[in-house]
Short mmCIF file of C-alpha atoms in Angstrom, two decimals:
data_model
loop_
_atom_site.label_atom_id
_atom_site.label_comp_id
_atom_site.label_asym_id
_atom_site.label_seq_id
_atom_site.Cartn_x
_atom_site.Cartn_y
_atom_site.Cartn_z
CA UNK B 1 -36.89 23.82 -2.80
CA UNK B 2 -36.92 20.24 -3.83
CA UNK B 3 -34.02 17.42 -3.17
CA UNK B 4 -33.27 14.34 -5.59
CA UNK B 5 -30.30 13.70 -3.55
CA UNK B 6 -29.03 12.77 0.17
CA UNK B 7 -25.27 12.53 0.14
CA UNK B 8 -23.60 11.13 3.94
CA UNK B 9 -20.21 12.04 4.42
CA UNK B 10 -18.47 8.97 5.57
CA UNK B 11 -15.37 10.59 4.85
CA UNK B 12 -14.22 14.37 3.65
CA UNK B 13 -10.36 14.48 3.94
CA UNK B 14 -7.55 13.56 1.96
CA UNK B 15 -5.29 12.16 4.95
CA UNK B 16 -3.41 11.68 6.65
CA UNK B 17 -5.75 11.06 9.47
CA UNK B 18 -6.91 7.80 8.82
CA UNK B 19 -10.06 7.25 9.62
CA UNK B 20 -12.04 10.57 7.66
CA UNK B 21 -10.68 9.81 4.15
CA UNK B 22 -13.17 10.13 1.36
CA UNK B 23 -16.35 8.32 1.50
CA UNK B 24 -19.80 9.45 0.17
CA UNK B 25 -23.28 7.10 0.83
CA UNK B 26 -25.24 8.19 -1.79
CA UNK B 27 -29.51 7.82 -1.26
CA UNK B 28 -32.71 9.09 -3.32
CA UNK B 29 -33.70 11.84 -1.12
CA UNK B 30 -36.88 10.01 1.25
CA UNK B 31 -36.08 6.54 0.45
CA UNK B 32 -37.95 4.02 2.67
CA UNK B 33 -35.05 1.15 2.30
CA UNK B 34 -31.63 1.00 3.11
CA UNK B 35 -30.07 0.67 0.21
CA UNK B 36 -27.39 3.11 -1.17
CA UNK B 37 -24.41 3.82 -3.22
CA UNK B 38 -20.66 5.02 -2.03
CA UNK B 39 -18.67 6.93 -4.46
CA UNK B 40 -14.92 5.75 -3.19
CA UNK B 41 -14.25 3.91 0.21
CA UNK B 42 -11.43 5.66 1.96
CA UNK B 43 -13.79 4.86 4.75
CA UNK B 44 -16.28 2.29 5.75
CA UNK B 45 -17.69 -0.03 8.51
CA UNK B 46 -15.82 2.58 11.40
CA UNK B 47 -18.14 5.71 9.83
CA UNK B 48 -21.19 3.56 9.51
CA UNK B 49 -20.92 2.54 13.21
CA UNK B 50 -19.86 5.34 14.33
CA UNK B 51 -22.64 7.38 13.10
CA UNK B 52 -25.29 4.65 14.20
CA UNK B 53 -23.93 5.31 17.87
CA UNK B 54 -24.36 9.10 17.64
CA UNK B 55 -28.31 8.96 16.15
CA UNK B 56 -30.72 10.48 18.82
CA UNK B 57 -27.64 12.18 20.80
CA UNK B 58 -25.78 15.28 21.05
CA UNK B 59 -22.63 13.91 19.17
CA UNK B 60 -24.49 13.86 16.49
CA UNK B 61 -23.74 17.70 15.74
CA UNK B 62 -20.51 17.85 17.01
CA UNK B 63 -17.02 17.32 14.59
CA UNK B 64 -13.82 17.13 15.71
CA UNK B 65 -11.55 19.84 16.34
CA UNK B 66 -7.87 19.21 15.92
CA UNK B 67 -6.47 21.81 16.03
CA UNK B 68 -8.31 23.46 19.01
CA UNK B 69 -8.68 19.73 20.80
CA UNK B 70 -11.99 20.02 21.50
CA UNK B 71 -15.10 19.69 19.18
CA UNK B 72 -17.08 22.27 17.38
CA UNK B 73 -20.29 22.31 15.45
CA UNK B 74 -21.46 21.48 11.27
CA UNK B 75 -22.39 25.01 11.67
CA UNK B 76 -18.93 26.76 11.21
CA UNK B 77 -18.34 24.30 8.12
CA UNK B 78 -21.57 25.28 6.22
CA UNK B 79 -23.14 27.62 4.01
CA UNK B 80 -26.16 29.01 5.42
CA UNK B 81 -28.45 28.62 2.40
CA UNK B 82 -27.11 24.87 1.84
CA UNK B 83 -29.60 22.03 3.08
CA UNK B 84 -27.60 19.67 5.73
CA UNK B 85 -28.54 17.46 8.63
CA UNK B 86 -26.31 16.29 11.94
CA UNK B 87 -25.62 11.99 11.10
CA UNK B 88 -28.09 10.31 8.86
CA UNK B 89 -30.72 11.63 7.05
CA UNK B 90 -34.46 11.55 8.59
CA UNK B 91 -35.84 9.52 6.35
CA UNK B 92 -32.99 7.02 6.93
CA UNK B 93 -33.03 7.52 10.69
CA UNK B 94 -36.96 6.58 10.26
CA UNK B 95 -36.24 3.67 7.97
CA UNK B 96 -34.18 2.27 10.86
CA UNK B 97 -36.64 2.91 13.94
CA UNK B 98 -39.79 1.89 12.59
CA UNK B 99 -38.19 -1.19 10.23
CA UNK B 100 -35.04 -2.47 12.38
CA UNK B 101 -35.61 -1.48 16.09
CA UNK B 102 -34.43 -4.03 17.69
CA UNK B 103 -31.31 -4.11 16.24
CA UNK B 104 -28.16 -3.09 18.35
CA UNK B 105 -25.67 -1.01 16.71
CA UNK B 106 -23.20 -3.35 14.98
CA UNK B 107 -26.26 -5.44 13.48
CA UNK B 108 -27.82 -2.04 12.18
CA UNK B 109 -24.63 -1.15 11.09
CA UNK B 110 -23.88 -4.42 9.19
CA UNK B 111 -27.65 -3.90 7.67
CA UNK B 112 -26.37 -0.17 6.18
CA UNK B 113 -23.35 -2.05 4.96
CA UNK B 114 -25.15 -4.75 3.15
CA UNK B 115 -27.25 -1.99 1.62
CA UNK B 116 -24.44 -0.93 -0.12
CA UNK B 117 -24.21 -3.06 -3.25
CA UNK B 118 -22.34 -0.44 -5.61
CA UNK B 119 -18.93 1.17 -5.33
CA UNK B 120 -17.87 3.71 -7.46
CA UNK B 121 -14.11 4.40 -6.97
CA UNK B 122 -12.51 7.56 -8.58
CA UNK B 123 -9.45 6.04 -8.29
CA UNK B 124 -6.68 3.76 -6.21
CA UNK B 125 -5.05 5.90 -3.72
CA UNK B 126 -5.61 4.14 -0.34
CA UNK B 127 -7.62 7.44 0.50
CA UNK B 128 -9.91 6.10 -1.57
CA UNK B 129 -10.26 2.62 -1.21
CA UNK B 130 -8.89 1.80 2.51
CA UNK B 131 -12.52 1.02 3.87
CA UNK B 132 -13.91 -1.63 1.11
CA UNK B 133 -11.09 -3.76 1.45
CA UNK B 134 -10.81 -3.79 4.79
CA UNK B 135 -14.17 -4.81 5.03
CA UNK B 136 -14.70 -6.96 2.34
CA UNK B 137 -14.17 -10.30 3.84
CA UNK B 138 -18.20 -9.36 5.51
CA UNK B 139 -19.81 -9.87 2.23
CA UNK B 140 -18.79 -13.10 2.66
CA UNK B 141 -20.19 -13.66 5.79
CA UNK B 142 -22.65 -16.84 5.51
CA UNK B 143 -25.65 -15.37 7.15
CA UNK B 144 -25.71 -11.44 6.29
CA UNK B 145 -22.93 -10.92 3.25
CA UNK B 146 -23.71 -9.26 0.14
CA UNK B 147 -22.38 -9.19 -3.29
CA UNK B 148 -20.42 -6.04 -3.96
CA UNK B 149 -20.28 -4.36 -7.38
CA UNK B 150 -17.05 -2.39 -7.75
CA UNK B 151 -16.63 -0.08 -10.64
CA UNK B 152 -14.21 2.17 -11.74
CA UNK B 153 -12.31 3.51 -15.18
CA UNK B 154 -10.29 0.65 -16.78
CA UNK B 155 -6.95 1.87 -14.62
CA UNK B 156 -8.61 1.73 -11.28
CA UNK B 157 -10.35 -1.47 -12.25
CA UNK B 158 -6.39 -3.13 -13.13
CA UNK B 159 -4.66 -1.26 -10.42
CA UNK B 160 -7.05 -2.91 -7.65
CA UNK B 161 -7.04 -6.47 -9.61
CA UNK B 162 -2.93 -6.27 -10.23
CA UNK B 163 -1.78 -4.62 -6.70
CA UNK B 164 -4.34 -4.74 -4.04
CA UNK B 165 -6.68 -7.82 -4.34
CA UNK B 166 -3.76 -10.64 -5.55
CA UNK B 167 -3.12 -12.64 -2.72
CA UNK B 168 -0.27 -10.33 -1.82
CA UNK B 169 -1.65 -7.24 -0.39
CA UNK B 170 -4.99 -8.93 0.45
CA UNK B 171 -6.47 -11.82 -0.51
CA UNK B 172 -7.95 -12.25 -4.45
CA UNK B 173 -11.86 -12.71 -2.94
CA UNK B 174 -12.44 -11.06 -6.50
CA UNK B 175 -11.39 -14.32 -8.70
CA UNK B 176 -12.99 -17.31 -6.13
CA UNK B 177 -15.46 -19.73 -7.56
CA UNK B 178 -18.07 -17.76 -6.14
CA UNK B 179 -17.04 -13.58 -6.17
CA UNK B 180 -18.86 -11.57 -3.63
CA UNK B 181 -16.22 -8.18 -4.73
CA UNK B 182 -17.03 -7.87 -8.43
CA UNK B 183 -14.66 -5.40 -10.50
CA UNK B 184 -15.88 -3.64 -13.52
CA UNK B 185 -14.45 -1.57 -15.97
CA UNK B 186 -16.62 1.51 -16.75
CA UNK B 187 -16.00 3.54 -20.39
CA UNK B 188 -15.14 7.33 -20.54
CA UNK B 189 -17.98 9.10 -20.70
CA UNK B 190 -20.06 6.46 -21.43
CA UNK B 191 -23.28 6.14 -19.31
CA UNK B 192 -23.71 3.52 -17.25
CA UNK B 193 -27.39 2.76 -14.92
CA UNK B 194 -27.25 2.43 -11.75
CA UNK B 195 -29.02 -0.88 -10.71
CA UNK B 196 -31.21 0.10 -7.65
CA UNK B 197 -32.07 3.53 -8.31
CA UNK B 198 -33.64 5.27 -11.50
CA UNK B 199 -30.27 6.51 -11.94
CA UNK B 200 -27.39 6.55 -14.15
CA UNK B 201 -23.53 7.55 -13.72
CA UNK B 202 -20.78 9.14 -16.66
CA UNK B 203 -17.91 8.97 -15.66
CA UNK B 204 -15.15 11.33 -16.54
CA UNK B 205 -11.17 10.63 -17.08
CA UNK B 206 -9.27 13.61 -15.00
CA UNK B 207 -5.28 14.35 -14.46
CA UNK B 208 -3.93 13.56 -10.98
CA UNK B 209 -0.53 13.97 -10.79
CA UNK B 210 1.92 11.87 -11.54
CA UNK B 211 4.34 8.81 -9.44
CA UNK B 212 6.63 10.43 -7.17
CA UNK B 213 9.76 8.19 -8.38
CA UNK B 214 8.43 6.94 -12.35
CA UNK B 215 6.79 9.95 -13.14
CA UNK B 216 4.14 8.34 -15.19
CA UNK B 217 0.73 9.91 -14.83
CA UNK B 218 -1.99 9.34 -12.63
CA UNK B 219 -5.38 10.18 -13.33
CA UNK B 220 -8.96 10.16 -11.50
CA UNK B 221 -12.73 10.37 -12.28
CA UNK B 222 -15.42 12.46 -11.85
CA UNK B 223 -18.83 10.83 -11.80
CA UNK B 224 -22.15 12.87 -13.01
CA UNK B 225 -24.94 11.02 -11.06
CA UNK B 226 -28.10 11.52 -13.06
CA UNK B 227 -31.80 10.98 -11.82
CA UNK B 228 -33.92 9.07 -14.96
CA UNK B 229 -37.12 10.99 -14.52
CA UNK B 230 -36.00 14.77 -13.52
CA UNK B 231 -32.51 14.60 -15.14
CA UNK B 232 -31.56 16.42 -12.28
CA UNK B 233 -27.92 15.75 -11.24
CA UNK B 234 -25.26 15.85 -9.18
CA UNK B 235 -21.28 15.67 -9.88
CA UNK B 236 -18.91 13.81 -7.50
CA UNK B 237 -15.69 14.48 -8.37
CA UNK B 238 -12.16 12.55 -7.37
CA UNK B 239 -8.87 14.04 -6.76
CA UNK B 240 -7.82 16.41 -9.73
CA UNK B 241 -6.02 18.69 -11.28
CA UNK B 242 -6.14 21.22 -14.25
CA UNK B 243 -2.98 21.35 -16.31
CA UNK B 244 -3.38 23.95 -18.32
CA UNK B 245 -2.94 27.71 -17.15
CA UNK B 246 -5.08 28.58 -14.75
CA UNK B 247 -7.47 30.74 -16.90
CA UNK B 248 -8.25 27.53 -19.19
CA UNK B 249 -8.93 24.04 -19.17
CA UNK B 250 -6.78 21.11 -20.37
CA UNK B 251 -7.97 18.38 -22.21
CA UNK B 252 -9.76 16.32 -20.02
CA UNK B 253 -11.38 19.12 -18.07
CA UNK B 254 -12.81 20.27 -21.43
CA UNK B 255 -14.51 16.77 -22.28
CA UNK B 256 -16.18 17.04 -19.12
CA UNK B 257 -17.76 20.35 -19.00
CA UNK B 258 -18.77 20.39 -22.55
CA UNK B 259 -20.93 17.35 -21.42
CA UNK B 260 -21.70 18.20 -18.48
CA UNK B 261 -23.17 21.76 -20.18
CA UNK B 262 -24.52 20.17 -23.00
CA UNK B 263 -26.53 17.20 -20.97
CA UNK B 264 -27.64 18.64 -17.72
CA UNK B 265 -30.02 22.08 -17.69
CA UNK B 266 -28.47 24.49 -15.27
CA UNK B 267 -31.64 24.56 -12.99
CA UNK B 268 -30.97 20.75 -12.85
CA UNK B 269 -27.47 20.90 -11.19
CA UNK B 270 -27.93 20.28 -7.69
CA UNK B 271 -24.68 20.42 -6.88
CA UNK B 272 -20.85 19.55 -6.82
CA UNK B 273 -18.59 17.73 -3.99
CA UNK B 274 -15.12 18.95 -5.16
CA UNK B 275 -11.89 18.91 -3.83
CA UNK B 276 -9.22 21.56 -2.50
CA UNK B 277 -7.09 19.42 -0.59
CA UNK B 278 -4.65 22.57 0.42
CA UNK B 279 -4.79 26.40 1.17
CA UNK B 280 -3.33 29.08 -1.08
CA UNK B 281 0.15 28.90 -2.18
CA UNK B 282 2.79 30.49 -3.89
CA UNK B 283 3.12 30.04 -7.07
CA UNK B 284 5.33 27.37 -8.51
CA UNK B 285 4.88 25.43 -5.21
CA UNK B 286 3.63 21.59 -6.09
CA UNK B 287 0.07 20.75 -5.42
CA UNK B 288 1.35 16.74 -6.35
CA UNK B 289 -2.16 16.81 -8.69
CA UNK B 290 -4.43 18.69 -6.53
CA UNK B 291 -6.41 22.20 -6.50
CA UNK B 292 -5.78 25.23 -4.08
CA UNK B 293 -8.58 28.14 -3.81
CA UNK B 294 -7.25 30.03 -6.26
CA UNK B 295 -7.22 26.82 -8.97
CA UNK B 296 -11.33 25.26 -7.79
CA UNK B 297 -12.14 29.31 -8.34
CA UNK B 298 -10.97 29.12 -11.65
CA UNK B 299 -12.13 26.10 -12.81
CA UNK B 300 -15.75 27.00 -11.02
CA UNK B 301 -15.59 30.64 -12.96
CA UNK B 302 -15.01 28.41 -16.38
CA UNK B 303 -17.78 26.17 -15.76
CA UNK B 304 -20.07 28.96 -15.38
CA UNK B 305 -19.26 30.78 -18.32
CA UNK B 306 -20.03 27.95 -20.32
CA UNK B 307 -23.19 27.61 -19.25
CA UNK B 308 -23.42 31.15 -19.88
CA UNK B 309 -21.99 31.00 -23.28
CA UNK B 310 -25.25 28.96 -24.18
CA UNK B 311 -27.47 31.10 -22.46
CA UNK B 312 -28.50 29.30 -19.39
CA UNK B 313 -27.64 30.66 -16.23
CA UNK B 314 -26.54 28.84 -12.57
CA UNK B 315 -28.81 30.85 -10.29
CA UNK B 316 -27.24 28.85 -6.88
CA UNK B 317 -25.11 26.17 -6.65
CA UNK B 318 -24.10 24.37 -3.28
CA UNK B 319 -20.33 23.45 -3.81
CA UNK B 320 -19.23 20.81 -1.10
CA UNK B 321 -15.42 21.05 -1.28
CA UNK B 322 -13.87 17.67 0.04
CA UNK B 323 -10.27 16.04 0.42
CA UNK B 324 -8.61 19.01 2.60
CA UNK B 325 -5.47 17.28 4.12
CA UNK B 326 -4.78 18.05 7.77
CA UNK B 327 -1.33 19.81 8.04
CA UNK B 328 0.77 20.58 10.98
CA UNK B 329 0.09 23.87 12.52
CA UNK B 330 -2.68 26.04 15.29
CA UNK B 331 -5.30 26.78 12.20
CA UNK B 332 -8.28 24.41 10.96
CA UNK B 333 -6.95 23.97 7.13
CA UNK B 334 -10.63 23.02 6.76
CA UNK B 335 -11.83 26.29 7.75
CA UNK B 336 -8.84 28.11 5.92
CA UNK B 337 -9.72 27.16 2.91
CA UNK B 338 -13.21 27.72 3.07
CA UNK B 339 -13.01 31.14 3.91
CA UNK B 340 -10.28 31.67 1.03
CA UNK B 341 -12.57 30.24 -1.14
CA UNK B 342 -15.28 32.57 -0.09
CA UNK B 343 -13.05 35.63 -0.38
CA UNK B 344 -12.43 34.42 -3.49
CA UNK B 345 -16.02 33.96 -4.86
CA UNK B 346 -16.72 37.53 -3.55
CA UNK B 347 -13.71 39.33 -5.40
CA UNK B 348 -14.97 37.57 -8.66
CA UNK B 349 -18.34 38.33 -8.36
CA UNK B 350 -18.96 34.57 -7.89
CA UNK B 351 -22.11 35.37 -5.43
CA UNK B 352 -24.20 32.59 -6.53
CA UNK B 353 -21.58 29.64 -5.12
CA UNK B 354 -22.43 28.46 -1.96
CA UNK B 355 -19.49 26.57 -0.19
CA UNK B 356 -19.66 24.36 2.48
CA UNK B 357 -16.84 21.90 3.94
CA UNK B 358 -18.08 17.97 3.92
CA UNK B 359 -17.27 17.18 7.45
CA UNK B 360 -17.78 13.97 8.63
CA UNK B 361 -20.90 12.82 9.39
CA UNK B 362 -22.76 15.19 7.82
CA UNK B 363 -25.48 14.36 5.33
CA UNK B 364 -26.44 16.72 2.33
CA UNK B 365 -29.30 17.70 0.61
CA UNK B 366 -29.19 18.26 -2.69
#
């Protein structure tokens, strides 16, 4: 098997734990340099470090178990056929012995920060967008900051120019003489490259709810990361919702996977990091614009169809599900819906979806 892809899991959850909210470093699978990509920032400079500490040690395999207070092992959170590693990937983990030994662990994790020159935020919940702004006063730090290129739809781009960075909530570093945070408004479904990688991004408008007092809606994005040369791909997705029955897609949903089945080969899909931020429900009970088991199985068994319908066919795909909130109670929710998920897949004959939970500090291969 070959990997175009190495996806770190800064941060899998939705909240309300704090410090493991959504954060993926994206890499070209055996890069020799540091440089990378997050898709959202829920977390940041605590992961990085954190996962610097843990390389060459037994902590690396171990993730925190709430519920059980103790700690338990990637193992129980992934699917045996998917590809996964404890903390950084090798190649990164070789990249930083051979090139930056003799730094200690807040310089190397400064370096992986400043690596980072592209954000790509699905939207702005504090979930998703905690960690760059609490850290970005270091790209402006006079001997080791970086420029930062933030991008997101049009209403993330205006939510985190009107309401976060204004002066108010934090300071505008976006509008001074001399921006380090850069904010940029990406198109629906328009491509966009990716500057240091032979890669390019679509992003993809999705429903997410709506305000808890206004009622107006909120809505996400899923980004389709694309490799130049293989067109081999992988899809990131945001927090969502499908507001049509559960045996269709609405509007929005639809755009998406008539592109996505129309512009990526089946045997090119590597994969899919996708939320289900809560167990199985009773019906009528509010998801507040997320998916249980029952709604990601759905929306999973209508993606496959359509690549079906024009006679191409999904042999295996590794499904990372993401954003499961902790909740108040003796059971793992992590590990609940995982194995409701899998139950599901089995009664639909879904045998070819691989599900895995993306637990902190792991890294995928995809």
């Amino acid at each position: 098997m070959t990997f175009t892809f190495e996806v770190t899991i800064l941060g899998g959850s939705g909240g309300p734990i704090e410090n493991d909210c959504q954060s993926f470093l994206i890499r070209p699978y055996g890069s020799d340099v540091v440089d990378s990509i997050c898709v959202d920032a829920g977390t940041g400079l605590g992961s990085l470090y954190n996962l610097v500490a843990q390389i060459g040690t037994s902590d690396e395999a171990k993730v925190n178990d709430y519920y059980n207070q103790n700690v338990t092992t990637r193992k129980v959170f992934n699917d045996v056929n998917v590809a996964y590693t404890n903390g950084f990937s090798s190649s990164l983990k070789k990249v930083l012995s051979e090139k930056y030994q003799n730094l200690n662990h807040w310089e190397t994790t400064i370096l992986l920060y400043n690596g980072i020159r592209d954000y790509y935020i699905t939207h702005p919940h504090l979930d998703h967008i905690a960690g760059l702004i609490i850290n970005s006063p270091l790209a402006y730090e006079i001997s080791f900051g970086t420029s930062k290129n933030v991008y997101g739809l049009t209403s993330t781009k205006e939510a985190l120019t009107d309401h976060i960075f204004n002066d108010t909530i934090w300071p505008s570093l976006n509008k001074l003489k001399y921006p380090k945070i850069n904010l940029n408004a990406l198109k629906q479904c328009r491509t966009h490259d990716i500057a240091n990688f032979p890669w390019t991004t679509t992003p993809f408008k999705v429903n997410h709810g709506c305000g808890a007092c206004n009622g107006e809606p909120n809505h996400s994005t899923i980004y389709c990361i694309r490799h130049n040369r293989t067109s081999e791909a992988i899809v990131v997705c945001g927090d969502l919702e499908n507001k049509a029955s559960i045996d269709t897609l609405d509007s929005y949903l639809q755009t998406f996977t008539n592109w996505l089945t129309n512009n990526i080969l089946a045997e090119n899909f590597k994969g899919i990091l996708i939320e289900c931020s809560s167990q199985t429900v009773p019906d009528g009970t509010p998801l507040f614009g997320h998916l249980s088991p029952p709604h990601l199985i759905s929306l999973l068994k209508l993606l496959l169809k359509k690549y079906n319908d024009i006679d191409q066919t999904i042999s295996e795909l590794n499904v990372i599900v993401t954003h499961v909130k902790y909740t108040c109670g003796n059971e793992d929710p992590r590990l609940t819906v995982l194995s409701e998920l899998r139950n599901l897949a089995k009664f639909n004959n879904l045998h070819n979806l691989n599900f895995s939970y993306a637990s902190q500090g792991t890294t995928y291969y995809l």
